[in-house]
XYZ file of C-alpha atoms in Angstrom:
453
model
C -5.627 19.635 -34.481
C -4.550 22.234 -37.089
C -3.736 20.928 -40.468
C -0.605 23.053 -40.973
C 1.146 22.831 -37.710
C 4.554 24.016 -38.936
C 4.537 27.538 -37.410
C 2.698 26.418 -34.202
C 5.319 23.654 -33.736
C 8.172 26.081 -34.401
C 6.818 28.192 -31.470
C 6.669 25.327 -29.123
C 10.187 24.170 -30.002
C 11.316 28.010 -29.368
C 9.522 27.777 -26.006
C 11.557 25.028 -24.875
C 14.913 26.244 -26.142
C 15.634 28.637 -23.231
C 15.296 25.839 -20.688
C 17.427 23.615 -22.781
C 20.074 26.428 -23.244
C 20.159 27.551 -19.809
C 21.706 24.447 -18.371
C 24.604 24.168 -21.147
C 25.237 27.929 -21.061
C 25.344 28.088 -17.303
C 28.034 25.519 -16.747
C 30.756 27.707 -18.268
C 29.838 30.591 -15.964
C 29.602 28.710 -12.787
C 33.542 29.388 -11.755
C 32.957 33.020 -12.501
C 29.742 33.099 -10.370
C 31.624 31.630 -7.546
C 34.289 34.059 -7.661
C 31.942 36.976 -7.741
C 29.054 35.847 -5.249
C 30.458 33.124 -3.065
C 32.372 29.767 -3.311
C 32.244 26.737 -5.500
C 30.375 24.825 -2.685
C 27.697 27.601 -2.437
C 27.483 27.491 -6.569
C 26.580 23.778 -6.502
C 23.285 25.023 -4.937
C 22.733 27.108 -7.996
C 22.371 23.767 -10.166
C 20.812 21.776 -7.397
C 17.885 24.193 -6.654
C 17.039 24.205 -10.398
C 16.989 20.365 -10.865
C 15.192 19.619 -7.818
C 12.423 22.264 -8.410
C 11.906 21.094 -12.069
C 11.616 17.449 -10.965
C 9.273 18.171 -8.186
C 6.768 20.346 -10.010
C 6.771 18.391 -13.356
C 3.625 16.278 -12.474
C 1.649 19.209 -11.085
C 2.309 21.267 -14.445
C 0.963 18.262 -16.255
C -2.138 17.964 -14.324
C -2.762 21.609 -14.503
C -2.284 21.630 -18.305
C -4.991 18.857 -18.491
C -7.412 20.685 -16.250
C -7.016 24.329 -17.744
C -5.626 23.912 -21.167
C -2.013 23.612 -22.194
C -1.556 26.763 -24.103
C -2.315 29.074 -21.265
C -0.099 27.025 -18.900
C 2.694 26.947 -21.190
C 2.722 30.701 -21.792
C 2.543 30.962 -17.883
C 5.398 28.798 -17.500
C 7.591 30.512 -20.165
C 6.510 34.057 -18.757
C 7.701 32.691 -15.341
C 10.968 31.430 -16.645
C 11.666 34.649 -18.495
C 10.928 36.656 -15.432
C 13.005 34.450 -13.167
C 15.886 34.597 -15.865
C 15.922 38.398 -15.695
C 15.941 38.359 -11.728
C 18.817 35.708 -11.753
C 20.862 38.051 -13.967
C 20.422 40.799 -11.397
C 20.968 38.808 -8.310
C 23.406 40.697 -5.785
C 24.194 37.706 -3.596
C 24.474 33.903 -3.738
C 21.358 33.338 -1.688
C 19.170 35.568 -3.872
C 20.620 33.583 -6.957
C 19.822 30.089 -5.428
C 16.102 31.004 -4.564
C 15.690 32.588 -8.123
C 17.216 29.584 -9.691
C 14.739 27.365 -7.639
C 11.872 29.574 -9.103
C 13.349 29.181 -12.702
C 13.490 25.310 -12.065
C 9.686 25.424 -11.206
C 9.056 27.282 -14.494
C 11.521 24.728 -16.615
C 9.627 21.742 -15.308
C 6.415 23.229 -16.846
C 7.979 24.399 -20.119
C 9.334 20.873 -20.991
C 6.135 18.811 -19.969
C 3.673 21.207 -21.453
C 5.618 21.580 -24.643
C 5.690 17.710 -25.339
C 2.029 17.493 -24.385
C 1.212 20.371 -26.665
C 2.921 18.511 -29.560
C 0.542 15.706 -28.653
C -2.444 18.231 -29.187
C -1.107 19.365 -32.342
C 0.029 16.338 -34.376
C -1.551 12.779 -34.462
C 0.366 10.074 -32.852
C 1.405 8.346 -36.049
C 3.212 11.747 -37.022
C 4.622 12.586 -33.761
C 7.845 10.582 -33.968
C 8.759 12.762 -36.919
C 8.004 15.744 -35.137
C 9.986 14.422 -32.212
C 13.014 13.989 -34.523
C 12.817 17.951 -35.228
C 12.924 18.472 -31.377
C 15.772 16.179 -30.889
C 17.594 18.049 -33.692
C 17.087 21.393 -32.132
C 18.199 20.075 -28.741
C 21.046 18.905 -30.108
C 22.102 21.959 -31.558
C 21.364 23.837 -28.419
C 23.540 21.260 -26.405
C 26.627 21.871 -28.800
C 26.086 25.677 -29.106
C 25.249 26.374 -25.522
C 28.675 26.133 -23.991
C 30.188 28.221 -26.895
C 27.745 30.759 -26.521
C 28.314 30.894 -22.589
C 32.041 30.978 -23.025
C 31.804 34.139 -25.268
C 29.257 35.771 -22.841
C 31.454 35.315 -19.588
C 34.678 36.148 -21.619
C 33.533 39.174 -23.399
C 30.454 40.513 -21.317
C 29.387 39.121 -17.912
C 28.137 35.988 -16.422
C 24.845 37.849 -15.883
C 24.210 37.828 -19.638
C 24.028 34.076 -19.380
C 20.398 34.582 -17.931
C 19.659 37.796 -19.841
C 20.161 36.012 -23.070
C 16.787 34.027 -22.203
C 14.857 37.300 -22.536
C 14.731 37.890 -26.217
C 14.431 34.155 -26.955
C 11.507 33.932 -24.495
C 9.627 36.946 -25.634
C 9.837 35.730 -29.361
C 8.488 32.381 -28.292
C 5.731 34.055 -26.229
C 4.705 36.029 -29.303
C 4.713 32.820 -31.340
C 2.550 30.914 -28.919
C 0.009 33.625 -28.772
C -0.375 34.055 -32.364
C -0.075 30.322 -33.623
C -0.507 27.704 -31.079
C -4.247 26.560 -30.985
C -6.011 26.203 -27.724
C -8.185 22.966 -27.661
C -11.177 23.276 -25.493
C -10.692 21.648 -22.088
C -13.471 20.286 -19.721
C -14.244 22.529 -16.812
C -12.616 20.731 -13.729
C -15.438 19.105 -11.547
C -13.267 18.763 -8.565
C -10.825 20.965 -6.627
C -6.876 20.394 -7.379
C -5.347 17.834 -5.387
C -2.937 20.348 -3.644
C -2.260 18.258 -0.653
C -1.114 15.397 -3.028
C 0.896 17.940 -5.107
C 2.653 19.224 -1.876
C 3.485 15.640 -0.762
C 4.779 14.655 -4.230
C 6.951 17.703 -4.308
C 8.336 17.028 -0.834
C 9.011 13.251 -1.472
C 10.617 13.971 -4.849
C 12.723 16.860 -3.515
C 14.007 14.567 -0.636
C 14.766 11.721 -3.030
C 16.641 14.016 -5.514
C 18.579 15.666 -2.670
C 19.632 12.257 -1.290
C 20.848 11.043 -4.757
C 22.840 14.549 -5.433
C 24.410 14.933 -1.968
C 24.843 11.226 -0.941
C 28.429 10.222 -1.173
C 29.419 13.736 -2.252
C 28.470 16.489 0.130
C 27.588 13.817 2.913
C 28.343 10.337 3.506
C 25.665 7.846 2.862
C 25.524 6.990 6.552
C 25.445 10.570 7.635
C 22.678 12.156 9.578
C 21.500 14.596 6.757
C 21.186 11.657 4.189
C 19.549 9.336 6.658
C 17.202 12.213 7.485
C 16.475 12.728 3.723
C 15.761 8.936 3.078
C 13.390 8.919 6.077
C 11.644 11.757 4.882
C 11.393 10.274 1.345
C 9.858 7.190 2.904
C 7.306 9.091 5.214
C 6.231 11.500 2.579
C 5.870 8.659 -0.025
C 3.642 6.728 2.426
C 1.480 9.731 3.255
C 1.195 10.459 -0.579
C 0.179 6.976 -1.372
C -2.427 7.148 1.500
C -3.595 10.518 0.180
C -3.982 9.679 -3.447
C -6.124 6.515 -2.695
C -8.819 8.919 -1.270
C -8.390 12.008 -3.631
C -11.227 12.613 -6.247
C -8.786 13.717 -8.869
C -5.262 12.463 -7.656
C -2.142 14.540 -8.726
C -0.385 11.215 -9.059
C -1.871 8.931 -11.843
C -1.622 5.507 -10.119
C -4.268 4.222 -12.547
C -2.080 5.341 -15.555
C 0.853 3.457 -13.956
C -1.460 0.365 -14.146
C -1.793 0.804 -17.758
C 0.965 -1.339 -19.454
C 2.210 1.060 -21.836
C 2.908 3.821 -19.398
C 4.460 1.384 -16.793
C 6.716 -0.102 -19.152
C 7.779 3.278 -20.897
C 8.241 4.758 -17.407
C 10.557 1.979 -16.103
C 12.556 1.791 -19.420
C 12.840 5.673 -19.475
C 14.238 5.436 -15.816
C 16.793 3.036 -16.660
C 17.861 4.435 -20.076
C 18.355 7.926 -18.567
C 20.484 6.456 -15.699
C 22.707 4.726 -18.373
C 22.872 7.954 -20.292
C 24.649 9.721 -17.332
C 27.436 7.417 -17.780
C 28.358 9.116 -21.077
C 27.241 12.807 -20.363
C 29.043 13.022 -16.845
C 31.878 10.646 -16.923
C 33.192 10.702 -20.672
C 34.296 14.280 -20.530
C 35.954 13.729 -17.182
C 37.828 10.670 -18.644
C 38.862 12.459 -21.631
C 40.243 15.471 -19.749
C 42.220 13.300 -17.383
C 43.604 10.528 -19.713
C 43.995 12.411 -23.005
C 44.672 16.045 -21.780
C 41.702 17.580 -23.486
C 40.511 20.970 -22.032
C 36.973 21.194 -20.649
C 35.792 22.758 -23.919
C 37.454 20.136 -25.969
C 35.891 17.441 -23.830
C 32.512 18.919 -24.089
C 32.762 19.418 -27.853
C 33.831 15.544 -28.089
C 30.311 14.827 -26.959
C 29.165 16.149 -30.282
C 29.210 12.526 -32.004
C 26.642 11.517 -29.324
C 24.371 14.437 -30.161
C 24.656 13.867 -33.960
C 23.885 10.108 -33.450
C 20.725 11.064 -31.223
C 19.531 13.486 -34.035
C 20.055 11.011 -36.804
C 18.397 8.166 -35.291
C 15.429 10.123 -33.734
C 14.830 11.672 -37.190
C 15.060 8.494 -39.205
C 12.975 6.333 -36.733
C 10.441 9.105 -36.556
C 9.901 9.062 -40.345
C 9.673 5.350 -40.389
C 7.115 5.344 -37.646
C 4.939 7.824 -39.524
C 5.397 5.676 -42.823
C 4.637 2.341 -41.201
C 2.840 2.952 -38.007
C 5.216 0.494 -36.177
C 7.311 1.704 -33.171
C 8.285 -1.144 -30.731
C 11.187 -2.225 -32.779
C 13.008 1.075 -32.423
C 13.494 1.118 -28.614
C 14.565 -2.467 -28.638
C 17.166 -1.776 -31.353
C 18.276 1.454 -29.464
C 18.752 -0.225 -26.184
C 20.601 -2.967 -27.869
C 22.907 -0.500 -29.420
C 23.207 1.422 -26.154
C 24.233 -1.742 -24.343
C 26.800 -2.749 -27.111
C 28.332 0.848 -27.000
C 28.730 0.845 -23.338
C 30.391 -2.623 -23.375
C 32.729 -1.157 -26.219
C 33.537 1.873 -24.197
C 34.488 -0.309 -21.090
C 36.727 -2.466 -23.256
C 38.332 0.623 -24.638
C 38.813 2.488 -21.476
C 42.063 0.923 -20.627
C 43.657 2.382 -24.068
C 42.413 6.066 -23.960
C 41.779 7.432 -27.475
C 39.704 10.467 -28.428
C 38.729 8.585 -31.847
C 37.694 5.384 -30.457
C 35.914 7.101 -27.522
C 33.990 9.273 -30.182
C 32.940 6.209 -32.105
C 31.517 4.499 -29.129
C 29.405 7.628 -27.787
C 28.247 8.037 -31.540
C 27.167 4.519 -31.310
C 25.416 5.189 -27.986
C 23.731 8.336 -29.357
C 22.347 6.410 -32.265
C 20.717 3.789 -29.756
C 19.666 6.579 -27.354
C 17.693 8.589 -30.034
C 15.476 5.593 -30.849
C 14.416 5.395 -27.101
C 13.081 8.361 -25.363
C 10.935 9.981 -27.949
C 9.614 6.806 -29.254
C 8.386 5.703 -25.729
C 6.913 9.169 -25.210
C 4.891 8.536 -28.495
C 3.823 5.153 -27.169
C 2.584 6.623 -23.952
C 0.528 9.410 -25.597
C -0.894 7.075 -27.978
C -2.245 4.851 -25.041
C -4.087 7.551 -23.102
C -7.138 9.694 -23.849
C -6.454 13.412 -24.787
C -7.928 14.600 -21.296
C -4.954 12.684 -19.596
C -2.384 13.523 -22.243
C -0.546 16.068 -19.984
C -0.235 14.094 -16.763
C 0.870 11.040 -18.930
C 3.519 13.050 -20.493
C 4.616 14.641 -17.212
C 4.867 11.051 -15.751
C 7.345 9.944 -18.470
C 9.423 13.285 -17.714
C 9.247 12.568 -13.954
C 10.683 9.132 -14.325
C 13.382 10.410 -16.653
C 14.404 12.952 -14.186
C 14.421 10.456 -11.425
C 16.450 8.055 -13.488
C 19.061 10.783 -13.997
C 19.486 11.476 -10.377
C 19.370 8.056 -9.284
C 21.960 6.916 -12.242
C 24.247 9.793 -11.237
C 24.266 8.813 -7.507
C 24.916 5.103 -8.309
C 27.508 5.640 -11.053
C 29.072 8.338 -8.851
C 29.438 5.950 -5.989
C 31.096 3.286 -8.403
C 33.422 6.000 -9.638
C 34.435 6.839 -6.111
C 35.510 3.348 -5.326
C 38.426 3.393 -7.789
C 41.537 5.495 -7.501
C 42.561 5.187 -10.821
C 40.507 7.366 -13.434
C 40.504 4.776 -16.187
C 39.480 1.827 -14.141
C 36.763 3.986 -12.456
C 35.358 5.195 -15.666
C 35.660 1.429 -17.062
C 33.612 0.296 -13.948
C 30.988 2.914 -14.596
C 30.519 1.672 -18.151
C 30.370 -1.939 -16.928
C 27.496 -0.991 -14.519
C 25.712 1.127 -17.054
C 25.549 -1.560 -19.754
C 23.381 -3.868 -17.712
C 20.934 -1.095 -16.961
C 20.614 -0.683 -20.864
C 19.989 -4.623 -20.975
C 17.374 -4.424 -18.263
C 15.614 -1.639 -20.072
C 15.684 -3.652 -23.182
C 13.960 -6.662 -21.291
C 11.372 -4.198 -20.150
C 10.686 -2.660 -23.354
C 10.055 -6.257 -24.818
C 6.861 -6.207 -22.614
C 5.703 -2.981 -24.444
C 2.318 -3.699 -26.366
C 2.255 -2.222 -29.957
C -1.111 -0.415 -30.331
C -1.837 0.571 -33.650
C -0.910 4.513 -33.887
C -3.843 6.717 -34.119
C -4.267 9.032 -37.252
C -6.092 11.674 -35.490
C -5.370 13.646 -32.276
């Protein structure tokens, strides 16, 4: 661990930014891409391929980082992301773009997981909360600025620049990583990589994600494609379980999931991320429909949530560094999330941008005390040699929580014809998810935070 991690930490954040900006910038370009290369139904694959690939490969990147060193793998993931971005910008048809977006998603899964684990290498657990606050601030700015940059690029240049803009950012980040990020020595792997387990995990995850993304939208829940995906998920999961029990160095850390901190944090992150989708997906739709906000205005009205997340993550991180106590923060955060969702449900019948903004700001204040703190708790509970796969586990459950949450809340929304009533029902379902997550976090052991890496 370096004594002055500022520049190395900045390089890590810069390495994550292309993946964070990519999704927010791309959203504004999708209608134009549909017009140039295909149809809106085809373009949905541009998003789906990326999300599924990122979730399916996240655990593999974590394991590879533990085995071969995170610096080298982080540089590889970033180079792959930059290369895929340049090829996406040059795509000549929708099929090419979809395939390349899948490749970009594979790289993005590595970027996020390896960068978060690299912070664990760089900073002692007691200080990590403070640094996670800086990451949250950078992400909040990227989330706000991304759609604006995307709109300018689409209007005044070309949708292809939505991808090309990643190139200068990525090249600067690669230079920073090479120059400033230390490379702690890693033990030489004594066993072969569990490639079969990795393939089974990727297959099971992809089938589950596609079930959640397509079910009730592209296909009915009882249709042959969805039933086939569900069957594939179950069969591949059973095969994975049987495989990992025999593997010398399993890709799936079942022994880690038996660790109380990891199990509790993974369950809580799954539920909290599912609840998050009630705000990020349905609040803009609600504001557009009920208050006449434009898509850009509706996106900007999520700014209070981003500011709340930034403020609470930063403050909680500093308090954790000062006191060494962390469990209270996700408990308070999940309570605030549940209250905010209940408030949003109560206000849904009387739409107002101001009251909705207050509700989502309160939600953001709560959410900012959950995710990053639970990641710190997980990293504090494992040995350095398993830091990558433990961090990847939290990312994996966040991704699954988002997919399942979007599917469940989307199904709830679809059962109502009136938008106001539908969004109110979504909030009423999301609030208990936060309450259950609160009950789960109550089981989290509070282990003294280490003052060394």
